[in-house]
Short mmCIF file of C-alpha atoms and ligand atoms in Angstrom, two decimals:
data_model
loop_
_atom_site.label_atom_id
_atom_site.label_comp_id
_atom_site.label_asym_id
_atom_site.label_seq_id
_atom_site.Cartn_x
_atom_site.Cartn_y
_atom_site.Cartn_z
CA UNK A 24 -5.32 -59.04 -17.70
CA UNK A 25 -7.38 -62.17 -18.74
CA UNK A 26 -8.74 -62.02 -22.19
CA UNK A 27 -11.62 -64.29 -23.59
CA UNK A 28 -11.50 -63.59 -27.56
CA UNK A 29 -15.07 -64.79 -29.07
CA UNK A 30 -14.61 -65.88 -32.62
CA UNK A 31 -12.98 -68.79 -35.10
CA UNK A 32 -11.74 -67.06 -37.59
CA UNK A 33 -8.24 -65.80 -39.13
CA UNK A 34 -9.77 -62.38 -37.48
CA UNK A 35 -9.63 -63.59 -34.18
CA UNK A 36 -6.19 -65.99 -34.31
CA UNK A 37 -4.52 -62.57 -35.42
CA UNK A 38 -6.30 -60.47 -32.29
CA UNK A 39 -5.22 -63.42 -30.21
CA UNK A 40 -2.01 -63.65 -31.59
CA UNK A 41 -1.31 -59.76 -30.83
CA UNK A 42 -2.98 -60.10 -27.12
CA UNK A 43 -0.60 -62.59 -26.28
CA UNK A 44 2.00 -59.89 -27.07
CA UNK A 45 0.75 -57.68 -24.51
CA UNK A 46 3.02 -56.97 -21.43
CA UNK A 47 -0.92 -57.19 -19.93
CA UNK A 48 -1.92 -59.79 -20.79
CA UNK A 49 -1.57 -62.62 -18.22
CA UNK A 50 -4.06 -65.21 -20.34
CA UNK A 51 -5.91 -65.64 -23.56
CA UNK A 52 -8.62 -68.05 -24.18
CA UNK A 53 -10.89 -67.98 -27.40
CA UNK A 54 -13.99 -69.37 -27.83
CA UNK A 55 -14.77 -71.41 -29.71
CA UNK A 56 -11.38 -70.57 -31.93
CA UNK A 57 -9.90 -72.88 -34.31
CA UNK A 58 -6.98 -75.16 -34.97
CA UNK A 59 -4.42 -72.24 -35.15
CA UNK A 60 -5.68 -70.37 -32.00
CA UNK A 61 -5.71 -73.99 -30.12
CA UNK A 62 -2.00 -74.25 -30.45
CA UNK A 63 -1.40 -71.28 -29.22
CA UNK A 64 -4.32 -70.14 -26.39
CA UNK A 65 -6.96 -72.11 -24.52
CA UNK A 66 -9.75 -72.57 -26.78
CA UNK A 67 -13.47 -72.66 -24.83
CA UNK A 68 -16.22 -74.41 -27.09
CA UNK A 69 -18.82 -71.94 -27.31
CA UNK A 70 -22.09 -71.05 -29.17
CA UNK A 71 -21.48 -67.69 -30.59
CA UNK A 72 -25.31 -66.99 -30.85
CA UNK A 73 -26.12 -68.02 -27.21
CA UNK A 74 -25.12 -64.92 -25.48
CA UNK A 75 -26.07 -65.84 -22.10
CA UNK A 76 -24.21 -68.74 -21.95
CA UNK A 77 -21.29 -66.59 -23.35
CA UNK A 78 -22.22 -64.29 -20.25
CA UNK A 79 -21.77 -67.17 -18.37
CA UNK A 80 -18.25 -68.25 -19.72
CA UNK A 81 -16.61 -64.70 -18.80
CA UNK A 82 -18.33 -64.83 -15.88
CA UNK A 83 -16.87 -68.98 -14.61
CA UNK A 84 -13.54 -67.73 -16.42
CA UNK A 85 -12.93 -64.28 -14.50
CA UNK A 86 -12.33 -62.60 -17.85
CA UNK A 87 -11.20 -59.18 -17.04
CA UNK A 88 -12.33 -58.43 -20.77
CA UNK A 89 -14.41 -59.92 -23.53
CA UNK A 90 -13.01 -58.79 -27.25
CA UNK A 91 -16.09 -60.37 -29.49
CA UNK A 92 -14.52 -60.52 -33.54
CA UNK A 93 -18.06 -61.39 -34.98
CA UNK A 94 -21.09 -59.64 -35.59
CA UNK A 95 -23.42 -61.64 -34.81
CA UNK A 96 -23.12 -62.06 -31.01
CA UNK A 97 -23.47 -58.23 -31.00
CA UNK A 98 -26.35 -57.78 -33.24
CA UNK A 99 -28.03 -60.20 -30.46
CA UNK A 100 -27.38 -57.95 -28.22
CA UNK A 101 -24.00 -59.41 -26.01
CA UNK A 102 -22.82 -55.88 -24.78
CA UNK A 103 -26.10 -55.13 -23.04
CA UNK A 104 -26.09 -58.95 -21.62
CA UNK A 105 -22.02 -58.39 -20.25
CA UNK A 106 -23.43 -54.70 -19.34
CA UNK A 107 -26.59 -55.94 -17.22
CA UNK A 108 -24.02 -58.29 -15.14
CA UNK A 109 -21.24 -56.22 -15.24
CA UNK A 110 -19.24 -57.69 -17.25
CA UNK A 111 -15.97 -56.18 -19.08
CA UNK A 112 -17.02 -56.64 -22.96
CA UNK A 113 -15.83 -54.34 -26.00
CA UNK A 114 -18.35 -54.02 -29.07
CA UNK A 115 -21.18 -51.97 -28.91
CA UNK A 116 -24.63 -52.26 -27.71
CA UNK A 117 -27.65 -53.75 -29.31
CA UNK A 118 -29.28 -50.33 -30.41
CA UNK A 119 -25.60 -49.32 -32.00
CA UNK A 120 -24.77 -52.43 -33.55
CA UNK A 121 -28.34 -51.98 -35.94
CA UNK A 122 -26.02 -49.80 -38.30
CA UNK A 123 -24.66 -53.51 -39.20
CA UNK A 124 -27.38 -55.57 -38.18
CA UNK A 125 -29.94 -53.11 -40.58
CA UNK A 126 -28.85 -51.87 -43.82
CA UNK A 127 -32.00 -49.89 -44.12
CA UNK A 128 -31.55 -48.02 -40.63
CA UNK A 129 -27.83 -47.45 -41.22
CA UNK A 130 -29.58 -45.87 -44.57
CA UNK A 131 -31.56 -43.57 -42.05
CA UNK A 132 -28.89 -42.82 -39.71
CA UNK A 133 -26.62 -42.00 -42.40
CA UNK A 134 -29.53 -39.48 -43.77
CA UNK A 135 -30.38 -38.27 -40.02
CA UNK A 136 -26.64 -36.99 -39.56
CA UNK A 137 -26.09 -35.95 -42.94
CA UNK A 138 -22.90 -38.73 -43.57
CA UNK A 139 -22.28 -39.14 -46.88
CA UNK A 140 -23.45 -42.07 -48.90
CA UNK A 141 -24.90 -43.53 -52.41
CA UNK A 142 -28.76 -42.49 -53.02
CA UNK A 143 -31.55 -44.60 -51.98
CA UNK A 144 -33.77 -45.22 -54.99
CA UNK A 145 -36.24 -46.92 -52.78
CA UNK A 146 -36.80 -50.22 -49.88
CA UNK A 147 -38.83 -52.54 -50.36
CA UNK A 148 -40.99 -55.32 -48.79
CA UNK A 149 -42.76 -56.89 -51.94
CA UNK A 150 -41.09 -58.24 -54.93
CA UNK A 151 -43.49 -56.82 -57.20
CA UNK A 152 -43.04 -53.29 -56.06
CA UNK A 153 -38.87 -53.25 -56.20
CA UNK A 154 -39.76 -55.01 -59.71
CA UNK A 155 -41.97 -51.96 -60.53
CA UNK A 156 -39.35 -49.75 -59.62
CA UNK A 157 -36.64 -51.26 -61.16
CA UNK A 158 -38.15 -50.03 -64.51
CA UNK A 159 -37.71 -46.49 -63.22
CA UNK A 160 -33.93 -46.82 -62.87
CA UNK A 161 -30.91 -46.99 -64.88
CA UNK A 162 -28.64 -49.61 -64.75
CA UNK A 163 -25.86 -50.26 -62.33
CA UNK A 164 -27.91 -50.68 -59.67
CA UNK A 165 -27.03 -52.00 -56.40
CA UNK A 166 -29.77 -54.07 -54.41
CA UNK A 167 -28.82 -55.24 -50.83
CA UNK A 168 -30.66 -57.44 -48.42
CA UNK A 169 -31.45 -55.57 -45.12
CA UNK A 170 -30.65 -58.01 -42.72
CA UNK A 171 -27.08 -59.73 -41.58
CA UNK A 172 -26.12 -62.51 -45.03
CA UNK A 173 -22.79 -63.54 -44.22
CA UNK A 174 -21.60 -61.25 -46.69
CA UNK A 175 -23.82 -62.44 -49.13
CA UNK A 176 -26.94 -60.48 -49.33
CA UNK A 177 -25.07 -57.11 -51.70
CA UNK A 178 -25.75 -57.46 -55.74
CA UNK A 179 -24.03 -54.58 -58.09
CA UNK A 180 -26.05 -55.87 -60.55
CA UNK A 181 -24.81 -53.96 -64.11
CA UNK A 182 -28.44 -55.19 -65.84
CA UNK A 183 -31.68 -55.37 -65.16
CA UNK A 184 -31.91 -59.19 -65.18
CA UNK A 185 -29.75 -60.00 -62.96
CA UNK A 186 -31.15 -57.26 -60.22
CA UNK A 187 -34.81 -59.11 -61.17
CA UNK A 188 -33.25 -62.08 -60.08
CA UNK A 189 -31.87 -61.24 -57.03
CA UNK A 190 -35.21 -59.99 -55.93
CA UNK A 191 -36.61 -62.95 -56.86
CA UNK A 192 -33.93 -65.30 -54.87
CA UNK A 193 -34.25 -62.46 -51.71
CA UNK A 194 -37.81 -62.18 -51.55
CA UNK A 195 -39.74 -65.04 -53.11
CA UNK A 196 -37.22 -68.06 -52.73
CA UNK A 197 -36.10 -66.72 -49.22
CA UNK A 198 -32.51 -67.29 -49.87
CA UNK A 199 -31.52 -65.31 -46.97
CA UNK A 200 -34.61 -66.23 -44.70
CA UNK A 201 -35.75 -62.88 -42.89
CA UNK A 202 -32.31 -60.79 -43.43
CA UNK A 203 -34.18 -60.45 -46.78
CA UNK A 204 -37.26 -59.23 -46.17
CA UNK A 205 -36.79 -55.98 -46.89
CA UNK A 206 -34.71 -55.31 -49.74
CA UNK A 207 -32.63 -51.76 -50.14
CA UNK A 208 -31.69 -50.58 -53.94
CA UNK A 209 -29.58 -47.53 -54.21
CA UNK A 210 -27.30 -45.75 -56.45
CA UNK A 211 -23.91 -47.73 -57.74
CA UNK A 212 -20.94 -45.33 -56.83
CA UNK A 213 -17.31 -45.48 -58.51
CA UNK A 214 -14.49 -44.81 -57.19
CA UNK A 215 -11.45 -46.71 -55.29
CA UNK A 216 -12.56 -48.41 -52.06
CA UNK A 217 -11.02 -48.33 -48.79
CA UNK A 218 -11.75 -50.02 -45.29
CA UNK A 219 -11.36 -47.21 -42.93
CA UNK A 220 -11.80 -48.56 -39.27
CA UNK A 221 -11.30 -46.82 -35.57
CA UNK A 222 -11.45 -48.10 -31.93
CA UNK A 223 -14.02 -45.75 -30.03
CA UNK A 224 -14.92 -45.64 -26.46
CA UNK A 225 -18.21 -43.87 -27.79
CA UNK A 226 -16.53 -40.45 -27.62
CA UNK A 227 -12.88 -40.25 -28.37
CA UNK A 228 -11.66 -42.32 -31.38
CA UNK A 229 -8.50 -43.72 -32.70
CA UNK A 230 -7.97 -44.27 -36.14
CA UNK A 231 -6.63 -47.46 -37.27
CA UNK A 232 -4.38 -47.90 -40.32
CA UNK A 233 -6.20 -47.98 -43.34
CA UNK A 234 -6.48 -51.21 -45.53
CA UNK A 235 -7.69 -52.64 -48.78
CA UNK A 236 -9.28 -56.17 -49.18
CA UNK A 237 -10.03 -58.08 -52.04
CA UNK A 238 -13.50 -59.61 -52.36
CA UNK A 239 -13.79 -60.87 -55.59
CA UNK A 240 -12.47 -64.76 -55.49
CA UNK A 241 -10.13 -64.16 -58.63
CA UNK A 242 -7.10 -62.17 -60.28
CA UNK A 243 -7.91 -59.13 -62.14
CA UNK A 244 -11.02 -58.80 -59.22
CA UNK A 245 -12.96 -61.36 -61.27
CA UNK A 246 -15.33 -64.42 -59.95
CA UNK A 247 -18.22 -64.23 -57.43
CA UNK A 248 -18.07 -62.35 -54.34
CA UNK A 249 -16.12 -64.25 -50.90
CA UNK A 250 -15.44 -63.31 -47.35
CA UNK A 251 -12.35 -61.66 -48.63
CA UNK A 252 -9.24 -63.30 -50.43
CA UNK A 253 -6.72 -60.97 -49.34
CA UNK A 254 -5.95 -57.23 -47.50
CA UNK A 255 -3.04 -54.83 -47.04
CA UNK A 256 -2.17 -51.93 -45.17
CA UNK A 257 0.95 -49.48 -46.15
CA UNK A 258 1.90 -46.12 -44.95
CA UNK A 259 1.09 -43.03 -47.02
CA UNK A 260 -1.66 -44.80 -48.51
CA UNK A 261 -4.26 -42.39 -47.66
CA UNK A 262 -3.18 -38.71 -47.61
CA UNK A 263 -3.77 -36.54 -44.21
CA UNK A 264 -6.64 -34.34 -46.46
CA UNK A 265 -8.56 -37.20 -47.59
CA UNK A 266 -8.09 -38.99 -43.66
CA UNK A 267 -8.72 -36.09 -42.55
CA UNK A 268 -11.76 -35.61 -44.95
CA UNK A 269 -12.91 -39.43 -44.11
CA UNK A 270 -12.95 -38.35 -40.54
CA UNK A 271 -14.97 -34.95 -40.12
CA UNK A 272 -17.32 -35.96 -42.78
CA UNK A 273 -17.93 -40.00 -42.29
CA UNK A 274 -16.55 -41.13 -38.30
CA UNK A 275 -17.07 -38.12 -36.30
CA UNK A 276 -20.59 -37.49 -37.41
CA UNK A 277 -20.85 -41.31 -36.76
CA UNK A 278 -19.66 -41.10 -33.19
CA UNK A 279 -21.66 -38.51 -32.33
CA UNK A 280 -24.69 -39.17 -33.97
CA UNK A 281 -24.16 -42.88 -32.06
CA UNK A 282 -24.05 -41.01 -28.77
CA UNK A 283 -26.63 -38.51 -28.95
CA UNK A 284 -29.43 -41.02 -29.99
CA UNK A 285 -28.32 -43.23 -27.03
CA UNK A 286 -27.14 -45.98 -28.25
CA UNK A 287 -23.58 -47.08 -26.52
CA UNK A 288 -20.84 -47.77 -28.73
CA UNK A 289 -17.63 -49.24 -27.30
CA UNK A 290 -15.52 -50.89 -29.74
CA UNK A 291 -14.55 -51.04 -33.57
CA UNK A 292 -16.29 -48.88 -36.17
CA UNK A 293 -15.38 -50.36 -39.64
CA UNK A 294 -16.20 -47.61 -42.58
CA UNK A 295 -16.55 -49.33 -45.68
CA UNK A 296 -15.56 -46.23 -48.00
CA UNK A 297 -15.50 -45.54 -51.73
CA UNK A 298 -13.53 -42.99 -52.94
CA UNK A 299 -15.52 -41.15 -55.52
CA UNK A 300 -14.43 -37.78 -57.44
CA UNK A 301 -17.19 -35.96 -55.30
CA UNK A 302 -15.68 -37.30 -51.94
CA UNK A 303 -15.40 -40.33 -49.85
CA UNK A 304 -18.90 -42.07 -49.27
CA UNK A 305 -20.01 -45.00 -47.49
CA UNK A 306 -20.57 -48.13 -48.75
CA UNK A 307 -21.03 -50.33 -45.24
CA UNK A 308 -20.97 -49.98 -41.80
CA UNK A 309 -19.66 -52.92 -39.55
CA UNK A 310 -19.57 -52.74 -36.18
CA UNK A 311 -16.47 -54.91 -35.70
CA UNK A 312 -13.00 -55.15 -36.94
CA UNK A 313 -13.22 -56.70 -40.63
CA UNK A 314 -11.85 -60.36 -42.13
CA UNK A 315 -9.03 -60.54 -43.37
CA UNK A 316 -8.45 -56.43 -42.70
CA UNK A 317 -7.71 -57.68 -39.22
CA UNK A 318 -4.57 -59.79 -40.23
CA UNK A 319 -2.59 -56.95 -42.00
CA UNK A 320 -3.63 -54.50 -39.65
CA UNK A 321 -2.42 -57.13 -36.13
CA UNK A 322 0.74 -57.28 -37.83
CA UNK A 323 1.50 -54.07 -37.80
CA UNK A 324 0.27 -52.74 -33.81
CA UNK A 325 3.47 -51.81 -32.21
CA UNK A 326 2.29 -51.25 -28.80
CA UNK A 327 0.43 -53.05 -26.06
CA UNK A 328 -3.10 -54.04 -28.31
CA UNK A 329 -4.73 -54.87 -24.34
CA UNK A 330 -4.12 -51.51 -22.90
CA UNK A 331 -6.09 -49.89 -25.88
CA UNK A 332 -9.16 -52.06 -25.94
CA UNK A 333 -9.45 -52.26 -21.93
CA UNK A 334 -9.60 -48.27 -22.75
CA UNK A 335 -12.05 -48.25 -24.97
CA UNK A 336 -14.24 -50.54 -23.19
CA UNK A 337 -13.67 -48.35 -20.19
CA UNK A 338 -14.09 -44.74 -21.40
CA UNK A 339 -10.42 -43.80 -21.42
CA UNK A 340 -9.25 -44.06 -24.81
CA UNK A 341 -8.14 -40.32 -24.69
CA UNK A 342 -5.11 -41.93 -22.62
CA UNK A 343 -3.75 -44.19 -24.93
CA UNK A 344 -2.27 -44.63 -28.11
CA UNK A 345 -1.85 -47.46 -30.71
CA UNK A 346 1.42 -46.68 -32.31
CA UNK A 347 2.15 -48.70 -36.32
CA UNK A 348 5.00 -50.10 -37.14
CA UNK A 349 6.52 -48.07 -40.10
CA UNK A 350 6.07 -50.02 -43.98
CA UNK A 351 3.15 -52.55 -44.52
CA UNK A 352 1.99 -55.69 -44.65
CA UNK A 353 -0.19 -58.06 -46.77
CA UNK A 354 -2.41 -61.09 -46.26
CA UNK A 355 -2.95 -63.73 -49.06
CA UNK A 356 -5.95 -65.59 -48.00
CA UNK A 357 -5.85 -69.41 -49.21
CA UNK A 358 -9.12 -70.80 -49.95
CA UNK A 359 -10.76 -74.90 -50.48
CA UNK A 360 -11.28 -75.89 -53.60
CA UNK A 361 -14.67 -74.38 -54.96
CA UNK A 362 -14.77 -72.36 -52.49
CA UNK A 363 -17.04 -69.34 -52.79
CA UNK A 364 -19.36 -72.03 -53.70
CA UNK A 365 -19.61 -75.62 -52.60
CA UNK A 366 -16.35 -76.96 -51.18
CA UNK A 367 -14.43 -80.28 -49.59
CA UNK A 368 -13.51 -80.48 -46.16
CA UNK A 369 -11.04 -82.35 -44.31
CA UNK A 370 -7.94 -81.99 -46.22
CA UNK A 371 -4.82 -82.38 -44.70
CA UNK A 372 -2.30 -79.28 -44.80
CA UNK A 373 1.38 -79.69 -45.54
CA UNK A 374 4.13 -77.09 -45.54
CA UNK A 375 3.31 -74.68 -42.45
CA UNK A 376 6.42 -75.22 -40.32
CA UNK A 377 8.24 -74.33 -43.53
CA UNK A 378 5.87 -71.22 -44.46
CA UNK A 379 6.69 -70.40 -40.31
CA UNK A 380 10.31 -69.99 -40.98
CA UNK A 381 10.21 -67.11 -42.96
CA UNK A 382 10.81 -64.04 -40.42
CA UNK A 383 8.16 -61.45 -40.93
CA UNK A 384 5.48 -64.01 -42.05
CA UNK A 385 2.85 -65.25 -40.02
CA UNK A 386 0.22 -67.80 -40.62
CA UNK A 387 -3.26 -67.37 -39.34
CA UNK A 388 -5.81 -69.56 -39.30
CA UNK A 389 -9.12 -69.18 -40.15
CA UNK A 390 -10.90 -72.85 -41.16
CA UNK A 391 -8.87 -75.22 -39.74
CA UNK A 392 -9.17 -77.91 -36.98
CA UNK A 393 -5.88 -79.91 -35.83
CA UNK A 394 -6.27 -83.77 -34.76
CA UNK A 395 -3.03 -84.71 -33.22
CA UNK A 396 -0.22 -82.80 -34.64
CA UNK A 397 -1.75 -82.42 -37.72
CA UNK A 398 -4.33 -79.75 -39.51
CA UNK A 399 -7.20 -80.43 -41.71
CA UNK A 400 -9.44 -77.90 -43.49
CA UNK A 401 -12.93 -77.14 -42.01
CA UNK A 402 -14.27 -74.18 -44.03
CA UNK A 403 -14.34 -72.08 -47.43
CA UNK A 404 -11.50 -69.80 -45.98
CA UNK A 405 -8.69 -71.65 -44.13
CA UNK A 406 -5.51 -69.57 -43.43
CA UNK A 407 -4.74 -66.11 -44.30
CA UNK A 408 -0.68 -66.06 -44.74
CA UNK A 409 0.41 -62.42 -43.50
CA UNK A 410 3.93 -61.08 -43.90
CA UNK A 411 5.05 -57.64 -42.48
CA UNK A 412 7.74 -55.24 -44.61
CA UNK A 413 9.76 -52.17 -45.62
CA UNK A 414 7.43 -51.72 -48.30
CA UNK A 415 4.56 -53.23 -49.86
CA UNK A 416 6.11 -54.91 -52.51
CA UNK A 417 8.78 -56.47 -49.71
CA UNK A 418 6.00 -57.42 -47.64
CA UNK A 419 3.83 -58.65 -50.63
CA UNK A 420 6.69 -60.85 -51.67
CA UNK A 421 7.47 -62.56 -48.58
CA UNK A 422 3.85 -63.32 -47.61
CA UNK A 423 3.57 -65.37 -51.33
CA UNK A 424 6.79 -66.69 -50.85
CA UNK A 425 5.96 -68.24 -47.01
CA UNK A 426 2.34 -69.14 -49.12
CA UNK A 427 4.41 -71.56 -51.51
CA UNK A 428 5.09 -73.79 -48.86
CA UNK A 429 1.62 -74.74 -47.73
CA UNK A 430 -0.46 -77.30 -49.88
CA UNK A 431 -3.77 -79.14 -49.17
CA UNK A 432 -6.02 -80.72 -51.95
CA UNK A 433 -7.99 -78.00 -54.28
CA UNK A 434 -6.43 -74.99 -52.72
CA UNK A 435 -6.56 -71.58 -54.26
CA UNK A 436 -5.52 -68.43 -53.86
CA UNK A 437 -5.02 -65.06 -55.66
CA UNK A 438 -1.57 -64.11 -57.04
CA UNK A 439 -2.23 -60.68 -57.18
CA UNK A 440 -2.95 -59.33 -53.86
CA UNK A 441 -1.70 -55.99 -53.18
CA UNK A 442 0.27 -56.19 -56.04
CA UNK A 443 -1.24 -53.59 -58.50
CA UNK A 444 -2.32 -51.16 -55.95
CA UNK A 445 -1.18 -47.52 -55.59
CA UNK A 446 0.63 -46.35 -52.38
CA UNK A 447 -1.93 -43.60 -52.58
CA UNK A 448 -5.43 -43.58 -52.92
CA UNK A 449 -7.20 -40.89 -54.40
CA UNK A 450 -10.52 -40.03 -55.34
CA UNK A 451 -12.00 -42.33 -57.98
CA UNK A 452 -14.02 -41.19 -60.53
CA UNK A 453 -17.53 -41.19 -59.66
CA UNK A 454 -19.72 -39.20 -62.70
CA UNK A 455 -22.83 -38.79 -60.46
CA UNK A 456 -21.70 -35.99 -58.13
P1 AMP B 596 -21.56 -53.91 -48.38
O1 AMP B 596 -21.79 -55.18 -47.63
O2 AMP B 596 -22.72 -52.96 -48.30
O3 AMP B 596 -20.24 -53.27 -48.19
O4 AMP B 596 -21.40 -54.36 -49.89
C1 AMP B 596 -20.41 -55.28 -50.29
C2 AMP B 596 -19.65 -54.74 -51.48
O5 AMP B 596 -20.56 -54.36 -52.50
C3 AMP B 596 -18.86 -53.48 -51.17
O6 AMP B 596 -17.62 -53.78 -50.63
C4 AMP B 596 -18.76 -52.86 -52.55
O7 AMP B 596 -17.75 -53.50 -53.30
C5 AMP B 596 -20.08 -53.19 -53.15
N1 AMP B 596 -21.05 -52.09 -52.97
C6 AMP B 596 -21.90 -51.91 -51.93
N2 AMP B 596 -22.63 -50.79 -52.09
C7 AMP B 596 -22.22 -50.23 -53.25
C8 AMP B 596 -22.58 -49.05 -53.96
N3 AMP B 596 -23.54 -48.21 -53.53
N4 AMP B 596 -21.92 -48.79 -55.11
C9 AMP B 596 -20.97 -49.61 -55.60
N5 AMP B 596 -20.59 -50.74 -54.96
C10 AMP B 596 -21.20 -51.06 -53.81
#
């Protein structure tokens, strides 16, 4: 097979890392990938919002299949571009990918097929009215832009100045231009949270590992939101009642909701769960894999990744498995200086054919560009260090001790990834039933 990966981030170097695995796999290209991914597969430059010049690419390149990491592309509506040529893509349709694209309609959906989820106190299209209403409610409250933010456009705002001034930012300054619009509040849950993911063909499903990411940019899960500074995935981490739980109540209903209101899903359904003492909920849907999630989770496919998403992009994922390497694995995402908020770029990095001697780590990259022989930073998140391991503390160890190596000016990351977490998650303690 010939894969064309669409993407630049550590997301996609890991899901090109782990195609180039596959006894399959006869070529990878990525576009427009990064200076990891370069080194290893042919990198394309690309316009990940242009999707008929993306069309176009798979098309001139032969792809047999088209693996897009983003959301974007897919909220656009790629799948029903590839589909209308027929072209071999995997990620969902236009109509399907609105449970990321929307928050409001993934509200609607989640209410039309009775899935689990925090209450809607109300959506709004005027500031005045969500301020209005915000007098009605009791603090936490969280308020979430409707539209696709880059990660940005969620506030679990504990008072009720700080959720008047994310209305204010969202609707009157326009901070997120039309993905704020319309602005969501609903209920704050508690309760442990968990990325629960599967690879569909739109009717049989196959459950990835579970994982845990940390968004907050500092120890102790302090500091602003980021993309993510770090995930892990470990066996026994979830127990086969509360998977099993996750999927009659949250991913089946999903699936099949997703099918009988037509809309075609092929590709990754990422649940973003929270664990609360009345049962898992949903926080998120994504309609891709997530990032970093991706990195822990690569590491750990023991079987041919290509097989498995040429099924599910061709209706026969009832024929094949993804088997998991027994143990875990961790990512420690390193980060510029400053970075969730303004940052340098441009710094040269030191140290990764050191951190690449460890066995069991890998380095992916995620903002990077090489000139030369030689890597520079080129965004907030640049490489997410990923080890593999017995257990996670083993794994957790050798992906800071491979992290030690690598220097650039200003960088940061967190010391405490995976390192205070349970092996098993349970339900968290949620007082609002
Ligand atoms: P989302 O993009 O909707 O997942 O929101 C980003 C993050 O905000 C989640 O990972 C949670 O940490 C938090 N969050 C979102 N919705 C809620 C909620 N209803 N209750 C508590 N935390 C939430």
């Amino acid at each position: 097979m010939r894969i064309l990966v669409l993407g630049s981030g550590g997301r996609e170097h890991a899901l090109v890392w782990k195609l180039l695995q596959s006894r399959s796999v006869s070529h990878v290209w990525c576009a427009p990938g990064n200076g990891g991914i370069c080194a290893e597969a042919e990198c394309v430059e690309a316009d990940l919002r242009d999707i008929w010049a993306l069309a176009d690419l798979a098309a001139r390149l032969e792809a047999d299949l088209t693996v897009v990491g983003p959301e974007a592309p897919l909220v656009l509506g790629i799948a029903d571009e590839f589909a209308r040529r027929g072209l071999a893509l995997l990620g969902p349709s236009k109509e399907a990918a609105k449970l990321e694209g929307s928050k409001v309609f993934a509200k609607e959906f989640m209410a039309r097929h009775k899935i689990p989820t925090s209450r809607t106190y109300g959506v709004f299209d005027r500031a005045n009215a969500a301020r209005e209403a915000l007098k009605t409610i009791a603090s936490p409250v969280v308020l979430k832009a409707d539209g696709l933010c880059a990660g940005k456009g969620v506030l679990v705002a504990s008072e009720h100045r700080e959720a008047g001034a994310f209305i204010a930012r969202a609707m009157e300054q326009r901070e997120f231009g039309e993905s704020g619009s319309l602005l969501l509040m609903e209920e704050a849950l508690r309760g442990t949270e968990l990325s629960y993911i599967v690879l569909t063909d739109g009717e049989h499903i196959t459950p990835l590992a579970p994982t845990q990411d940390h968004k907050r940019a500092f120890e102790g899960d302090q500091g602003p939101n980021t993309g993510g500074m770090g995930a892990y995935s470990a066996d026994g981490m979830l127990s086969p009642s509360l998977e099993d739980q996750i999927l009659s109540t949250i991913v089946r209903p999903a699936i099949a909701g997703l099918a009988t209101e037509g809309r075609a899903y092929n590709g990754f359904l990422y649940c973003g769960v929270m664990l609360t003492s009345a049962g898992p909920k949903v926080l998120e849907f994504n309609c891709r894999l997530g990032d970093p999630e991706t990195q822990p989770l690569m590491m750990r496919v023991g079987s041919d990744l290509a097989q498995a998403l040429q099924a599910a992009a061709e209706g026969h994922l009832d024929e094949v498995q993804i088997l998991w390497k027994p143990g875990a694995s961790t990512c420690v995402v390193m980060a510029s200086g400053g970075y969730p908020g303004t940052f340098d770029v441009g710094k040269r990095i030191d140290g990764l054919e050191q951190a690449a001697e460890f066995t069991g780590a890998k380095v992916f990259h995620a903002g990077t560009r090489r000139k030369d022989d030689t890597y520079y930073t080129c965004s907030g998140r640049v490489l997410g260090v990923t080890a593999v391991g017995p257990s996670l503390g083993s794994a957790t160890d050798l992906a800071y001790q491979a992290a030690q190596h690598i220097k650039f000016e200003g960088a940061h990351y967190r010391k405490d990834i995976a390192r205070h977490s349970r092996q098993t998650l349970a339900a968290g303690g949620d007082q609002s039933g």
